Amino acid sequence: MIKRNIIKCLVAVLSLTFVITGCSKKEEVKNEKVITVASSNSADPYSYVDNGEHKGFEVDMWKEIGKRSGYKIKMEPTGFSSIFGMLDSGKVDVAANFFGMSKERLEKYDASIPYGSDSVCIAVKDGNNEINKLEDLKGKVVAVSEGSQGQQVATSVNKDNLFQEKVYGDGTSGLQDLDLGRVSAWIDAELTIVGDAKKANMKVRVLDKKLSATNIAYFFKKNDDKSKTIKEDVNKAIEEMLADGTVKKISEKWFVHLYESRLSFFDRWKVEA
């Protein structure tokens, strides 16, 4: 009888322990800090999916931001043109894909401190010597990627309908049409142009005069308390990463192969406010 009572007591204690432990774990999950980040599934080397694995500059950046800020980072790779739509709908907390701090974006969204910079350029097929400046695009068809910094800049410099913009869902399709002669030029961020061209084993010539230069940042919803808190924590992590050279190290890992003969490119990682 005594033995049975002891066994019953032990079972009761164990059951209570499991209940308490289970509740504690649920509480931990409930209190876990999470940042959900939307980035491209096809923008190599920024953010892309390769054989089911999410890779790229932004993946490494957010792993480090998560370590330093104490947040669990949940990456949501998606089509490039869908990234800001996911932010608008509240499905994600951050839009992250090496986005330029354009006037249009800053009017609609809050931005982190800049963590890099890039320029928007005109590229033509190697061997095309007829186009050497913006004015030479008169009457031509020019490729731009939907939702990109390049599209915004192209639209801003094309107010007098100097050229016809042809919008593509991704830069790769525009590059293919440039190679086939269906478009005369391609306007996009310099890193995108050089990276996509090298990946496609295609030679392009980037015009010397840049259309614009901009700092790069992460974007959050405006007038949102949760977004404001996340942005502040992310900014602290970025400041540390810029100061100790981590951003430069990650940049060199993903971009240096594109600029083997232009290592001065990395001077731009000395971000100016």
Short mmCIF file of C-alpha atoms in Angstrom, two decimals, residues 125-241:
data_model
loop_
_atom_site.label_atom_id
_atom_site.label_comp_id
_atom_site.label_asym_id
_atom_site.label_seq_id
_atom_site.Cartn_x
_atom_site.Cartn_y
_atom_site.Cartn_z
CA LYS A 125 26.53 45.13 -75.24
CA ASP A 126 30.29 44.99 -75.62
CA GLY A 127 31.21 46.26 -79.07
CA ASN A 128 28.39 48.80 -79.21
CA ASN A 129 30.25 52.09 -79.69
CA GLU A 130 27.23 54.15 -80.73
CA ILE A 131 25.95 54.71 -77.19
CA ASN A 132 28.34 56.62 -74.94
CA LYS A 133 26.04 58.93 -72.96
CA LEU A 134 22.42 59.28 -71.89
CA GLU A 135 21.49 61.40 -74.91
CA ASP A 136 22.57 58.59 -77.24
CA LEU A 137 19.57 56.56 -76.01
CA LYS A 138 17.17 58.79 -78.00
CA GLY A 139 14.59 56.61 -79.71
CA LYS A 140 16.08 53.41 -78.29
CA VAL A 141 14.46 50.63 -76.21
CA VAL A 142 16.04 50.29 -72.76
CA ALA A 143 15.66 47.37 -70.33
CA VAL A 144 14.86 47.94 -66.64
CA SER A 145 13.94 45.54 -63.84
CA GLU A 146 10.53 45.98 -62.22
CA GLY A 147 10.71 47.67 -58.82
CA SER A 148 14.47 48.22 -59.00
CA GLN A 149 16.49 51.32 -58.28
CA GLY A 150 17.40 51.23 -61.96
CA GLN A 151 13.75 51.53 -62.99
CA GLN A 152 13.22 54.50 -60.68
CA VAL A 153 16.30 56.30 -62.00
CA ALA A 154 15.45 55.48 -65.62
CA THR A 155 11.97 56.96 -65.18
CA SER A 156 13.37 60.10 -63.54
CA VAL A 157 15.84 60.80 -66.38
CA ASN A 158 13.30 59.92 -69.07
CA LYS A 159 10.74 62.64 -68.36
CA ASP A 160 10.84 63.85 -71.98
CA ASN A 161 10.40 60.30 -73.31
CA LEU A 162 13.93 60.23 -74.66
CA PHE A 163 13.81 56.43 -74.83
CA GLN A 164 11.28 53.60 -74.41
CA GLU A 165 11.46 51.67 -71.15
CA LYS A 166 10.89 47.93 -71.38
CA VAL A 167 10.15 46.49 -67.93
CA TYR A 168 11.24 42.97 -66.98
CA GLY A 169 10.36 40.91 -63.93
CA ASP A 170 14.07 40.29 -63.37
CA GLY A 171 17.36 41.59 -64.72
CA THR A 172 18.35 38.30 -66.34
CA SER A 173 15.60 38.52 -68.99
CA GLY A 174 16.62 42.08 -69.83
CA LEU A 175 20.22 40.96 -70.15
CA GLN A 176 19.23 38.19 -72.57
CA ASP A 177 17.33 40.68 -74.74
CA LEU A 178 20.35 43.00 -74.68
CA ASP A 179 22.49 40.14 -75.94
CA LEU A 180 19.93 39.36 -78.68
CA GLY A 181 19.66 43.00 -79.73
CA ARG A 182 16.01 43.38 -78.70
CA VAL A 183 16.96 46.29 -76.46
CA SER A 184 19.82 48.75 -76.92
CA ALA A 185 20.80 49.29 -73.31
CA TRP A 186 20.18 48.22 -69.73
CA ILE A 187 19.84 50.58 -66.77
CA ASP A 188 20.42 49.11 -63.32
CA ALA A 189 22.67 49.15 -60.25
CA GLU A 190 26.32 48.67 -61.17
CA LEU A 191 26.76 45.59 -58.99
CA THR A 192 23.69 43.98 -60.55
CA ILE A 193 24.88 44.70 -64.07
CA VAL A 194 28.39 43.36 -63.52
CA GLY A 195 27.20 40.34 -61.52
CA ASP A 196 24.42 39.25 -63.89
CA ALA A 197 26.61 39.74 -66.96
CA LYS A 198 29.42 37.69 -65.48
CA LYS A 199 27.02 34.93 -64.43
CA ALA A 200 25.61 34.81 -67.98
CA ASN A 201 29.13 34.84 -69.44
CA MET A 202 28.21 37.94 -71.43
CA LYS A 203 30.42 40.95 -72.02
CA VAL A 204 28.85 44.35 -71.45
CA ARG A 205 30.28 47.84 -71.38
CA VAL A 206 29.23 50.09 -68.51
CA LEU A 207 29.23 53.76 -69.49
CA ASP A 208 31.64 55.89 -67.47
CA LYS A 209 29.10 58.51 -66.43
CA LYS A 210 26.82 57.25 -63.67
CA LEU A 211 23.15 58.25 -63.65
CA SER A 212 23.01 58.36 -59.86
CA ALA A 213 24.70 57.16 -56.70
CA THR A 214 22.84 56.19 -53.56
CA ASN A 215 23.34 54.71 -50.13
CA ILE A 216 21.86 51.28 -49.41
CA ALA A 217 19.53 50.54 -46.48
CA TYR A 218 16.84 48.27 -45.06
CA PHE A 219 13.22 49.41 -45.15
CA PHE A 220 10.47 49.22 -42.52
CA LYS A 221 6.82 50.27 -42.28
CA LYS A 222 6.28 53.88 -41.24
CA ASN A 223 4.28 54.93 -38.17
CA ASP A 224 4.48 51.45 -36.66
CA ASP A 225 5.72 50.92 -33.08
CA LYS A 226 6.99 47.38 -33.67
CA SER A 227 8.88 48.48 -36.78
CA LYS A 228 10.39 51.42 -34.91
CA THR A 229 11.75 49.14 -32.17
CA ILE A 230 13.15 46.65 -34.68
CA LYS A 231 14.75 49.44 -36.70
CA GLU A 232 16.50 50.85 -33.63
CA ASP A 233 17.89 47.42 -32.70
CA VAL A 234 18.97 46.72 -36.28
CA ASN A 235 20.69 50.11 -36.50
CA LYS A 236 22.75 49.32 -33.40
CA ALA A 237 23.89 46.05 -34.95
CA ILE A 238 24.75 47.70 -38.27
CA GLU A 239 26.76 50.43 -36.52
CA GLU A 240 28.84 47.77 -34.77
CA MET A 241 29.29 45.80 -38.01
#
